[in-house]
C-alpha positions as a printed NumPy array, in Angstrom:
array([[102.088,  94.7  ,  12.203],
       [102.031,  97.737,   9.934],
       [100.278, 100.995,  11.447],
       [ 97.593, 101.031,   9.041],
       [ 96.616,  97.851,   9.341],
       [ 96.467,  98.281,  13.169],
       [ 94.611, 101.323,  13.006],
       [ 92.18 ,  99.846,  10.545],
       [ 91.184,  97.041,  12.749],
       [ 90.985,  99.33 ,  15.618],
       [ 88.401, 101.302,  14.089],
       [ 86.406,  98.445,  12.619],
       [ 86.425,  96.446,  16.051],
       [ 85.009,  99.643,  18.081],
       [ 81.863,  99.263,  15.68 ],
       [ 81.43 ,  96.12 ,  16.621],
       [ 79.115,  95.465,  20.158],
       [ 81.204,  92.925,  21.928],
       [ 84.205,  95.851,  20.86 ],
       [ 82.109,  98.852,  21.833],
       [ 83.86 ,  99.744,  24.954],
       [ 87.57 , 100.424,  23.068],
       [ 85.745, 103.424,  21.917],
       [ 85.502, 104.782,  25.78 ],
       [ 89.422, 104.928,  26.307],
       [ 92.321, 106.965,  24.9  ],
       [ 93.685, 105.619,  21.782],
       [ 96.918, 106.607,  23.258],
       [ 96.325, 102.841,  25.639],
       [ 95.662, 100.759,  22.427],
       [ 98.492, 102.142,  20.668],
       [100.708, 101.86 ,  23.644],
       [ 99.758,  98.036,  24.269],
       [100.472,  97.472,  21.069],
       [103.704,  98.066,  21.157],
       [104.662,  96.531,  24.342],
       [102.84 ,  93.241,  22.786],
       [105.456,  93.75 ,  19.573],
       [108.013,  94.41 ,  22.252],
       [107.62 ,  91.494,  24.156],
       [107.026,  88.84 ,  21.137],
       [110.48 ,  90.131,  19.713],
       [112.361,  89.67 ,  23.077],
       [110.962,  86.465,  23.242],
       [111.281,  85.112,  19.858],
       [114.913,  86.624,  20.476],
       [115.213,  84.752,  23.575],
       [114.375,  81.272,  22.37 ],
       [116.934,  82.005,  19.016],
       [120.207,  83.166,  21.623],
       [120.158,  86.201,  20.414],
       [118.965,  87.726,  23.246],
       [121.28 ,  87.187,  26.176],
       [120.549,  87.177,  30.029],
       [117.659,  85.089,  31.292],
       [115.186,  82.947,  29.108],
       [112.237,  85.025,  28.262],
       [108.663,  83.654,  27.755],
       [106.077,  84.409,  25.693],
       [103.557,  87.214,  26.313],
       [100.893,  86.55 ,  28.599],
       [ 97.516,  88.372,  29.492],
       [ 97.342,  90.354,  32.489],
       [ 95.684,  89.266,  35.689],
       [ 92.55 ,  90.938,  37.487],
       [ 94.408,  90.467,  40.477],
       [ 96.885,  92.777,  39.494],
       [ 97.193,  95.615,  42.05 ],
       [ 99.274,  97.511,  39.937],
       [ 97.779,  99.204,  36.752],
       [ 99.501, 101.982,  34.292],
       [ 98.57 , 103.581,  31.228],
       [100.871, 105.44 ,  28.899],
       [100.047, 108.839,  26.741],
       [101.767, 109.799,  24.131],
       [102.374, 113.806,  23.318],
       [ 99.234, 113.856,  21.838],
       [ 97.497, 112.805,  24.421],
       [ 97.921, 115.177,  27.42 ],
       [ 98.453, 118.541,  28.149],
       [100.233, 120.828,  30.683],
       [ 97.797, 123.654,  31.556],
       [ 98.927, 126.675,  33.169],
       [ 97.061, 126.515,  36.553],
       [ 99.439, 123.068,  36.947],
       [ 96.812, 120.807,  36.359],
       [ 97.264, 117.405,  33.605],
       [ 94.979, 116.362,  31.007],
       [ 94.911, 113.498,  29.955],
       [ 92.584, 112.293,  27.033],
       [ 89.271, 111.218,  27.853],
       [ 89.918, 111.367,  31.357],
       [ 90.036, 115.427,  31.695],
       [ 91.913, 117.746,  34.377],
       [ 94.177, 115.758,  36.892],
       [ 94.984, 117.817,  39.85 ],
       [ 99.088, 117.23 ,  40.657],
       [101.199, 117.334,  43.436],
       [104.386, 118.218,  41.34 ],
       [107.772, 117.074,  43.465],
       [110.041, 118.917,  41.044],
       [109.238, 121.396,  37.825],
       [110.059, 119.838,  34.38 ],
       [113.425, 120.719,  33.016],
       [111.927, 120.457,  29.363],
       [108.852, 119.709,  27.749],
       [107.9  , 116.306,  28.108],
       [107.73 , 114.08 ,  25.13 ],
       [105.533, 110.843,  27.239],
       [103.612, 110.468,  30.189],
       [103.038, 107.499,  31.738],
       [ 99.878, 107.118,  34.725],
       [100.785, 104.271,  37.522],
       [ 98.049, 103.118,  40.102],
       [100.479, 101.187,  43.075],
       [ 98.689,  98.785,  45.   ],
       [ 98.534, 101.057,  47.709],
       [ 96.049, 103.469,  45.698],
       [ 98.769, 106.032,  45.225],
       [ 98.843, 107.483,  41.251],
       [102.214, 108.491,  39.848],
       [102.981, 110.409,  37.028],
       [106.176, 110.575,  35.186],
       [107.406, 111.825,  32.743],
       [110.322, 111.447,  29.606],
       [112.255, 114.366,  29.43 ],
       [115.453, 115.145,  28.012],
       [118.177, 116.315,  30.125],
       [121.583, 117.455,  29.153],
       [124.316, 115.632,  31.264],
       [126.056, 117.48 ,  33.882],
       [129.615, 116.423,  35.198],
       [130.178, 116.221,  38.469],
       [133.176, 117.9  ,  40.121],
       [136.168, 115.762,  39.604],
       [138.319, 113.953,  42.521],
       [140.974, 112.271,  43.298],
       [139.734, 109.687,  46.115],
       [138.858, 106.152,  45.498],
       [136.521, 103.688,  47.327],
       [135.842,  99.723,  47.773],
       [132.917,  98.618,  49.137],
       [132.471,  95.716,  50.579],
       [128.87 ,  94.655,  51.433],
       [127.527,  92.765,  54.431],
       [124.271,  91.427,  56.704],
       [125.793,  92.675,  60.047],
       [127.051,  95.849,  58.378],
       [125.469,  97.486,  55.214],
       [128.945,  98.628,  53.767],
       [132.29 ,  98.782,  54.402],
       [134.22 , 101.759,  53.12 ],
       [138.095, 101.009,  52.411],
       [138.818, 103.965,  53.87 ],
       [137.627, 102.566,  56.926],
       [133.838, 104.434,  57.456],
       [131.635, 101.89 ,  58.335],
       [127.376, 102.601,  56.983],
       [124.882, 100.599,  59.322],
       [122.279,  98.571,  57.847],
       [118.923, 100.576,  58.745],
       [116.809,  97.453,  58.74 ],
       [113.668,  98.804,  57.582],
       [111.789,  95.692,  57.431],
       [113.069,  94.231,  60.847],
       [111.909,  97.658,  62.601],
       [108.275,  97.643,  61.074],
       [107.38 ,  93.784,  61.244],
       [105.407,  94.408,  64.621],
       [103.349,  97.072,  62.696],
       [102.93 ,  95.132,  59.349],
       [101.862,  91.8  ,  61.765],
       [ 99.349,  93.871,  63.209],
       [ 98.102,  95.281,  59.807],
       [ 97.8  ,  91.906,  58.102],
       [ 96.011,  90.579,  60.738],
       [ 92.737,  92.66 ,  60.137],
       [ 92.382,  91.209,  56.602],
       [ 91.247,  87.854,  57.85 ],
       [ 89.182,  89.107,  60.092],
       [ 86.813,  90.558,  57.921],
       [ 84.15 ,  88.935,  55.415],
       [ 85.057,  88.143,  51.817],
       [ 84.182,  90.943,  49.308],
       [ 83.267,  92.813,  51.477],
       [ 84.201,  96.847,  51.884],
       [ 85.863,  96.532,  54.987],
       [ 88.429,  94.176,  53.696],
       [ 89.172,  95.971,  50.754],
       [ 89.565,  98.452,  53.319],
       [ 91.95 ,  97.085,  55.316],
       [ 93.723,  95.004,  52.566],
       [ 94.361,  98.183,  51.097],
       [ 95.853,  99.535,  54.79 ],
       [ 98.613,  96.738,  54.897],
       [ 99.382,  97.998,  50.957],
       [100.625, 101.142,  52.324],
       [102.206, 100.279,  55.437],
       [104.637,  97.887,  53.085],
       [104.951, 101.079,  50.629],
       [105.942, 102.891,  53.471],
       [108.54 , 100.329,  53.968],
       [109.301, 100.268,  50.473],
       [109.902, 104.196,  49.973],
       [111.87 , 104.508,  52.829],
       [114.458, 101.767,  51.985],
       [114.422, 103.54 ,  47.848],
       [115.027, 106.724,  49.466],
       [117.948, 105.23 ,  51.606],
       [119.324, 103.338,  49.056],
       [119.45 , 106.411,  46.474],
       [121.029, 109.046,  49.256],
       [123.83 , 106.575,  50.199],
       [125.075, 105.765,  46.354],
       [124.606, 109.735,  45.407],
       [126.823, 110.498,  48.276],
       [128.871, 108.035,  47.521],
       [129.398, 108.749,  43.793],
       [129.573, 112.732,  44.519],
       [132.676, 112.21 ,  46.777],
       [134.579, 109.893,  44.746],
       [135.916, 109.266,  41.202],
       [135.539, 105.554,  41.649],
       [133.353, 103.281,  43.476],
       [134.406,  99.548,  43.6  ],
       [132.11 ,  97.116,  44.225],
       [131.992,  93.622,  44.754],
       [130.319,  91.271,  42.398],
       [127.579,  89.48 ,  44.545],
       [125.137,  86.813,  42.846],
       [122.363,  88.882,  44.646],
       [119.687,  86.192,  43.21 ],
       [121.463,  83.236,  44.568],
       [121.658,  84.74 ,  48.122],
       [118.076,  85.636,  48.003],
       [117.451,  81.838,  47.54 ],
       [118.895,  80.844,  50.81 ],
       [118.018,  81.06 ,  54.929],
       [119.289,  85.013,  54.274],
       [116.626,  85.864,  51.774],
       [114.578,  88.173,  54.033],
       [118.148,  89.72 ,  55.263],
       [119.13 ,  90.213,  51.305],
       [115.577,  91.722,  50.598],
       [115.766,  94.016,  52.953],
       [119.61 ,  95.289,  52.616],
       [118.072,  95.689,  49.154],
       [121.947,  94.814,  47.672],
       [120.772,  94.503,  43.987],
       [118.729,  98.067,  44.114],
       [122.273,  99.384,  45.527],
       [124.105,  97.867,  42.646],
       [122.135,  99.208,  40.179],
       [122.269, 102.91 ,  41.122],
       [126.144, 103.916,  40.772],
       [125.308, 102.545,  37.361],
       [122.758, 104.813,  35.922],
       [124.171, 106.428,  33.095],
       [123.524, 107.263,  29.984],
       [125.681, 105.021,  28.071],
       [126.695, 105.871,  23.892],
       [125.239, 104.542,  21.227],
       [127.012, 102.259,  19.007],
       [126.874, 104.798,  15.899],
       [128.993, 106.991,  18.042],
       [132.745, 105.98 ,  17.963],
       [134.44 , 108.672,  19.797],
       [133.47 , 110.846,  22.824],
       [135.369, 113.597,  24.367],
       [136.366, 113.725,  28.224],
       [134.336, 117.36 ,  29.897],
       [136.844, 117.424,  32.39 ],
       [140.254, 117.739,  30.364],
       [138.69 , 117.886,  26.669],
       [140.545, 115.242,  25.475],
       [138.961, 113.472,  22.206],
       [139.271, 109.224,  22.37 ],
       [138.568, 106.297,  20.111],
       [135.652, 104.075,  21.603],
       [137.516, 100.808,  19.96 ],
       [140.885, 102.351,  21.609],
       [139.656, 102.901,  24.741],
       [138.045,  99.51 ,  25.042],
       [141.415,  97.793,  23.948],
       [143.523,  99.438,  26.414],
       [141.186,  98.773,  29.047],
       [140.918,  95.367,  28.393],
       [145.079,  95.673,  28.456],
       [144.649,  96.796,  31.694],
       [142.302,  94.528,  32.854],
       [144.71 ,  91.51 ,  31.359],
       [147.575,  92.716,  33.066],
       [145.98 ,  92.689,  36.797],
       [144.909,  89.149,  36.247],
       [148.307,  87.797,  34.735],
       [149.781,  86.675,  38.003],
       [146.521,  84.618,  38.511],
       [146.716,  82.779,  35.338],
       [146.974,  78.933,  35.317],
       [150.476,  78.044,  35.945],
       [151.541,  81.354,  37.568],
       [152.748,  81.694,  41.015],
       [150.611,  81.907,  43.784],
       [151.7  ,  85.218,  44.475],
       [153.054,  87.859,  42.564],
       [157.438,  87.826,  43.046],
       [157.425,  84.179,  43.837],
       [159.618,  82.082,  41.615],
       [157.592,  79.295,  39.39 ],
       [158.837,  76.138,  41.107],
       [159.382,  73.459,  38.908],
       [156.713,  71.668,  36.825],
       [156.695,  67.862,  37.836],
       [156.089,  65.275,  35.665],
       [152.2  ,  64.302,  34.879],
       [151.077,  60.859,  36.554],
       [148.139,  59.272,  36.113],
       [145.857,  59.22 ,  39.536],
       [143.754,  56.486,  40.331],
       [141.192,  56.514,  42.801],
       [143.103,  54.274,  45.947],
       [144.219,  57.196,  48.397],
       [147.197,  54.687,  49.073],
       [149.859,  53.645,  46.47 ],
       [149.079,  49.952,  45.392],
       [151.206,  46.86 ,  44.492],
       [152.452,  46.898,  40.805],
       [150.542,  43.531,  39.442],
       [152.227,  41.342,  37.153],
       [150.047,  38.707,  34.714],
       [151.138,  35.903,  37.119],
       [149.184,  37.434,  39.869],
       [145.76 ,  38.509,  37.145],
       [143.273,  35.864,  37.19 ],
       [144.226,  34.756,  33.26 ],
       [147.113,  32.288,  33.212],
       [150.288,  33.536,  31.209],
       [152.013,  30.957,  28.739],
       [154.758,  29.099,  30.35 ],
       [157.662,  28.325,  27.665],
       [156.525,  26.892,  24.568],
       [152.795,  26.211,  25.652],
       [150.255,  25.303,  22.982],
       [147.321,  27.523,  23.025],
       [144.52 ,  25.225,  21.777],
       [145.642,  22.761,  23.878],
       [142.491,  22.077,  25.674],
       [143.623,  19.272,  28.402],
       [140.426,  18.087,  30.403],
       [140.798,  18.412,  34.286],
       [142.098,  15.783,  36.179],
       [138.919,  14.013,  37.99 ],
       [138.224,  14.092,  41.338],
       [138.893,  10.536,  43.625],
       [136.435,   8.716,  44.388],
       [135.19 ,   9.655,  48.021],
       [135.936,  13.298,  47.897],
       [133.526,  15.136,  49.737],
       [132.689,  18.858,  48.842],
       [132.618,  21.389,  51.252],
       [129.708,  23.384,  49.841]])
């Protein structure tokens, strides 16, 4: 939808009465759910065509009132910094902040998140100039487990902290009070909103975890080797609470946060050595190398790598008798074969049976 065509029927539904209260919020919100609507009817439309890959994506869909978790989105028009540290945001006013880290650069967005919990969030789009980490020479596999969270090639071994296991007594108890208070009533909001934090407890600590082991991780090695685990497949079986709360796919997706290249950008130069490459060239010789390390496991390759091919043996055809069977011959099918000079339409009646004959049926 063009902008002024949006922005037109924006300003003509906000006259209308049943349209009256768009006129109370920040036009930074309509704008902003416009453009997640356009958003999501492309990736769906793209979806259903294949040329979107991953999973299937629906169709846009309305959001729930039982939604715990609401956010809003400004745009740089539509907040300020002031100097006393304080936000505003349009037509809300002054937010008071509890800033974790000063902003490395003005901030282009802000977007406002209410977590089920209560708990508001601000954050914000900056932009940040990449800064290479020191470079090393060790290497790492990791190898991911239930019993044990990860094991290290080089032998160090990193528990599994088992957040959810430790506070299941606690969350019992908090889920519990719920039901024992009236529907719609204060109290239960109350203590529905109690058990909300107790799980965001659980929830922050396990983030917090998860982030400090990859960082370390990543700082003290120039390559980190993981397996490749079908993290949604194990969360469908009896180790689903187990794979939830090792939190395997959150730990996945960390080492991988990077700011890749866009495609207009065909070569990039290395910070450590300053040598300039060819994107396409790069790719090719890593696919090389990638080609290379699988040869030996390519069909009709030995087993293992130095071991002569033995030699190929004739294809058979296999039936399905586990046992070799008797070669028939057409005397021993159930369709006579010609004898000598046999006429074909030769249709002799069969001899009758004597009189007497009794049948055994």
């Amino acid at each position: 939808m063009p902008l002024a065509v949006a922005r037109s029927m924006r300003s003509d539904a906000k006259k209308t009465p049943e349209r009256a209260w768009l006129a109370e919020v920040s036009v930074d919100a309509l704008q902003s759910s416009l453009r997640d609507l356009d958003t999501a009817y492309a990736n769906f439309f793209a979806s259903v065509s294949g040329k979107r890959r991953g999973r299937r994506v629906g169709p846009p869909r309305f959001k729930s009132n039982r939604e715990k978790r609401q956010s809003v989105r400004f745009s740089k028009n539509g907040f300020r910094l002031r100097d006393s540290g304080r936000l505003y945001l349009a037509k809300a006013g002054d937010v008071r902040v509890r800033w974790s880290r000063p902003l490395p650069s003005p901030p282009s967005s802000v977007t406002v998140v209410k977590d089920p919990s209560g708990r508001y969030f601000a954050s914000f789009v900056v932009e940040v100039e990449s800064e290479p980490l020191e470079s090393v020479t060790a290497e790492v596999g990791i190898d991911l487990g239930p019993t044990h969270y990860a094991v290290l090639s080089d032998g160090k071994v990193i528990d599994n902290p088992r957040f959810l296991r430790r506070a299941e007594r606690t969350l019992r108890k908090a889920q519990q009070n719920p039901n024992r208070k009236a529907k719609g009533s204060a109290n239960r909001v109350k203590a529905r909103i109690k058990v909300a934090r107790a799980h965001a407890r659980v929830a922050d600590a396990r983030r917090d975890s998860c982030h400090q082991t990859a960082s370390r991780l990543i700082r003290e090695n120039q390559a980190v080797y993981l397996e490749d685990l079908a993290v949604s497949g194990l969360a469908r079986t009896r180790l689903a609470e187990s794979v939830h709360d090792a939190a395997w796919g959150m730990f996945r997706r960390v080492p991988g946060r990077g700011r890749k290249k866009p495609l207009h950008v065909r070569t990039w130069r290395c910070s450590a050595c300053g040598t300039e490459r060819d994107r396409d060239l790069n790719a090719s010789r890593v696919i090389l190398s990638a080609g290379q390390a699988e040869r030996p496991n390519a069909p009709g390759g030995p087993a293992s790598p130095g071991v002569e091919i033995p030699r190929q043996a004739r294809p058979v055809e296999r039936g399905t008798h586990p046992k070799a069977q008797p070669v028939t011959t057409g005397s021993q099918t159930g369709i006579p074969v010609l004898q000598g000079r046999e006429d074909v339409n030769d249709r002799r009646r069969p001899k009758s049976r004597p009189s007497g004959h009794r049948s055994n049926r």
